[in-house]
Coordinates of C-alpha atoms and ligand atoms in Angstrom, one line a residue:
X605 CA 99.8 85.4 132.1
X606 CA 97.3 82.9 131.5
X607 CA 98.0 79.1 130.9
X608 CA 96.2 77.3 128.2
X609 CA 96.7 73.3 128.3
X610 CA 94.5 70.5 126.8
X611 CA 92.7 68.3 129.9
X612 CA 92.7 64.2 129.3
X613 CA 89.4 64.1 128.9
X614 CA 88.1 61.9 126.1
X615 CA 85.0 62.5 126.3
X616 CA 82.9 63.3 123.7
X617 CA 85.7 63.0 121.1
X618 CA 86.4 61.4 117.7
X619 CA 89.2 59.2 116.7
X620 CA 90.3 57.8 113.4
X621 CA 92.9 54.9 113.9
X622 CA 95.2 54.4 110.9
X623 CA 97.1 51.4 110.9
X624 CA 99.7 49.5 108.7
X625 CA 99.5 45.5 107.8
X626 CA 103.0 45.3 107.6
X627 CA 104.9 44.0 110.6
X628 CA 101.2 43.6 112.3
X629 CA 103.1 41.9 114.9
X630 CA 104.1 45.0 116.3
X631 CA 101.0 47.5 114.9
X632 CA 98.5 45.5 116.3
X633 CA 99.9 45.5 119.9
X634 CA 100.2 49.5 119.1
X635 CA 96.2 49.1 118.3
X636 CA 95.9 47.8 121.5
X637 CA 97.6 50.4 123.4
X638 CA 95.7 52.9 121.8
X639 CA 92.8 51.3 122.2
X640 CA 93.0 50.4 125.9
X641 CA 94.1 54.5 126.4
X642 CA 91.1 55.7 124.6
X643 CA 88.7 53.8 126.6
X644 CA 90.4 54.7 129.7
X645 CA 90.2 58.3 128.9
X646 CA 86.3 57.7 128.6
X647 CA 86.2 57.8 124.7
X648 CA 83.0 55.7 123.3
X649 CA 84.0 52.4 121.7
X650 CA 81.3 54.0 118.8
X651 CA 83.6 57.5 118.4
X652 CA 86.5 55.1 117.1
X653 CA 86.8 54.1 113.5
X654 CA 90.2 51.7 113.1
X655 CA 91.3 52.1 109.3
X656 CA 93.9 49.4 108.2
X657 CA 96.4 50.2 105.3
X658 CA 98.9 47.9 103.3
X659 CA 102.4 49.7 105.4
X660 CA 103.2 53.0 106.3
X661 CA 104.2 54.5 103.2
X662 CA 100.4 54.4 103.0
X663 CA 99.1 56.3 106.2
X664 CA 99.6 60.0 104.9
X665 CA 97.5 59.8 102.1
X666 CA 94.7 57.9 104.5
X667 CA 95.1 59.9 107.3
X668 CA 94.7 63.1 105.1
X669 CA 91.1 61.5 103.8
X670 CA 90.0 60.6 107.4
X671 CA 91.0 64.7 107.9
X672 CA 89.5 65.6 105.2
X673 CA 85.9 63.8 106.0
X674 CA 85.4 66.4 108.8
X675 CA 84.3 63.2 111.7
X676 CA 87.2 63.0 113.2
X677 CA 88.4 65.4 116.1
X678 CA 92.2 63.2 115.9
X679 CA 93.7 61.0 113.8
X680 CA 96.0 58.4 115.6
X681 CA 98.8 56.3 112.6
X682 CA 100.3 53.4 113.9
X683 CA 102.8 51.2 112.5
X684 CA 106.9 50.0 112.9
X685 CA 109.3 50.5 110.5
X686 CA 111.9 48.4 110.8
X687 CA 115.2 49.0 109.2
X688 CA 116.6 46.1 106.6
X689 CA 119.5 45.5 104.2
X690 CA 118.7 48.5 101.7
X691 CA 117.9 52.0 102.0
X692 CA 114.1 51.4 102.0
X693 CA 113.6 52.0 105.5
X694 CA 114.9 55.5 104.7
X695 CA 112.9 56.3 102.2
X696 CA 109.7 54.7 104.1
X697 CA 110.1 56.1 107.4
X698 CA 111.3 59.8 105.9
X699 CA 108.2 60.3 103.6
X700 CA 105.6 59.0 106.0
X701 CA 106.9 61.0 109.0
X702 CA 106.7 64.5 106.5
X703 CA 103.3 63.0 105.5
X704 CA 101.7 62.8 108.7
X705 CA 103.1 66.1 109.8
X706 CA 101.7 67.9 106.5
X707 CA 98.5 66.7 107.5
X708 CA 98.2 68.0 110.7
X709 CA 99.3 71.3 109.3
X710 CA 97.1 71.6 106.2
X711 CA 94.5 70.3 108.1
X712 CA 94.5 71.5 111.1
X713 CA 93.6 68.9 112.8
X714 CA 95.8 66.6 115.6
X715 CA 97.7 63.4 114.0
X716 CA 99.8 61.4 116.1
X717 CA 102.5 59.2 115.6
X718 CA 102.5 56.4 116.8
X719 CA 104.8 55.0 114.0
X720 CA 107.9 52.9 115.6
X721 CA 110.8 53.3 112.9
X722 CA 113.6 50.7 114.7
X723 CA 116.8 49.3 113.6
X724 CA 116.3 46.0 115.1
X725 CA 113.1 43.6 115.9
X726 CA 114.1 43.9 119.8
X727 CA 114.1 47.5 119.5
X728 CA 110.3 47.1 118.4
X729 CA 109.3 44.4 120.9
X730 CA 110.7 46.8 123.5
X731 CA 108.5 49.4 122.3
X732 CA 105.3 47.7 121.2
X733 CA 103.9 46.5 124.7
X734 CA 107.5 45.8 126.8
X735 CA 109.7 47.6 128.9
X736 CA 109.5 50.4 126.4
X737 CA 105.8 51.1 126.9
X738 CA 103.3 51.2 124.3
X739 CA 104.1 53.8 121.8
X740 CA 100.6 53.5 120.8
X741 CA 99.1 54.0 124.0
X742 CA 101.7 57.5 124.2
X743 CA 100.1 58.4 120.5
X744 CA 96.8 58.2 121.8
X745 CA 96.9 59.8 125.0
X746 CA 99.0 62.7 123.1
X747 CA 96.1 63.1 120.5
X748 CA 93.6 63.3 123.3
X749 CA 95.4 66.0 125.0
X750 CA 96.3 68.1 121.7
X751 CA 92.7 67.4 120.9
X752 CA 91.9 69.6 124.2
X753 CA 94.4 71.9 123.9
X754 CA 93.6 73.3 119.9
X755 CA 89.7 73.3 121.6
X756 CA 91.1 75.5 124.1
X757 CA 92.7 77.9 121.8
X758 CA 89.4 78.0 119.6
X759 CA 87.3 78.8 122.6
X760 CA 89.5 81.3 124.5
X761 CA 88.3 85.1 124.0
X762 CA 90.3 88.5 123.6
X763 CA 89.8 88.9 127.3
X764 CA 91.1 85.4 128.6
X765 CA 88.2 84.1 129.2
X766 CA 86.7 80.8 127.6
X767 CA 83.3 81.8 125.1
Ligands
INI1519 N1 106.1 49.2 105.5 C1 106.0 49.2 106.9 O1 105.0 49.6 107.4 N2 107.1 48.9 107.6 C2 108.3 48.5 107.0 O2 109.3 48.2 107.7 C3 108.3 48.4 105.6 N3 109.5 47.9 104.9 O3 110.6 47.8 105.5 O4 109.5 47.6 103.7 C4 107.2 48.7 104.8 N4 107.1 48.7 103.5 C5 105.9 48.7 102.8 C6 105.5 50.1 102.4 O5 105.0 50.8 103.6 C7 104.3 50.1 101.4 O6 103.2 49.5 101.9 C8 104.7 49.4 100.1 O7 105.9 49.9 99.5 C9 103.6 49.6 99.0 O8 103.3 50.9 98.7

């Protein structure tokens, strides 16, 4: 048996921070919590590039050009849906989520979500910096560790042993 498992080790990694406008009350305090867990985890301030987009119907198709760049190790998306009078949320929340995830996959390379999608404004406060955490923060650590983790696997040989 041999156990493979990324370390928390930021160093020397890449980040690209996508993050909506809309309801920037809540996506910036996600920015901070991602922030303030990237620096913690000893990533350079200068390996960061913070991307902002209109909402999050918009972070796929950035996310997937940040991918596609090649200078980015992980791509963190942060934003808060927040559910309304009409189906939109629905429709918002459902494309973006498949979004992300089909960028990760085609492009093989970490994308976490740090997207709240709420039905209420408390729901958000609760999870934007309160007694919910920082679902920011969670997105960053998370991309850090997958980060390590999909290094791992690359590095591992036949035998078990790390090239
Ligand atoms: N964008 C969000 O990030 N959160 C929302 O709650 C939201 N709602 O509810 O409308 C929202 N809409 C904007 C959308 O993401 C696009 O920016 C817009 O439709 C333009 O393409």
């Amino acid at each position: 048996m041999r156990s493979i498992e990324g370390k928390l080790s930021g160093v020397n990694l890449r980040f690209c921070i996508v993050v909506s406008r809309f309801n920037s009350l809540f996506s910036e305090r996600l920015l901070d919590g991602a922030m303030d867990m990237l620096l913690r985890h000893e990533v350079s301030h200068q390996a960061i590039d913070v991307i902002r987009v209109p909402g999050a119907w918009e972070l796929p198709l950035v996310a997937k050009e940040a991918a596609l760049s090649g200078k980015y190790d992980g791509i963190i998306a942060l934003g808060a849906v927040i559910r309304g009078d009409t189906p939109h949320f629905e429709y918002v929340s459902a494309e973006m989520s498949k979004g992300l995830a089909s960028v990760a996959l085609t492009q093989r390379v970490p994308v976490a979500f740090g997207v709240l999608t709420c039905d209420t404004m408390d729901q958000a406060v609760a999870r934007s910096g309160s007694k919910g955490g920082n679902k920011g923060a969670e997105a960053a650590l998370s991309a850090i560790e997958t980060i390590n983790v999909m290094k791992q696997i690359r590095t591992v040989r036949e035998d078990g042993e790390h090239a």
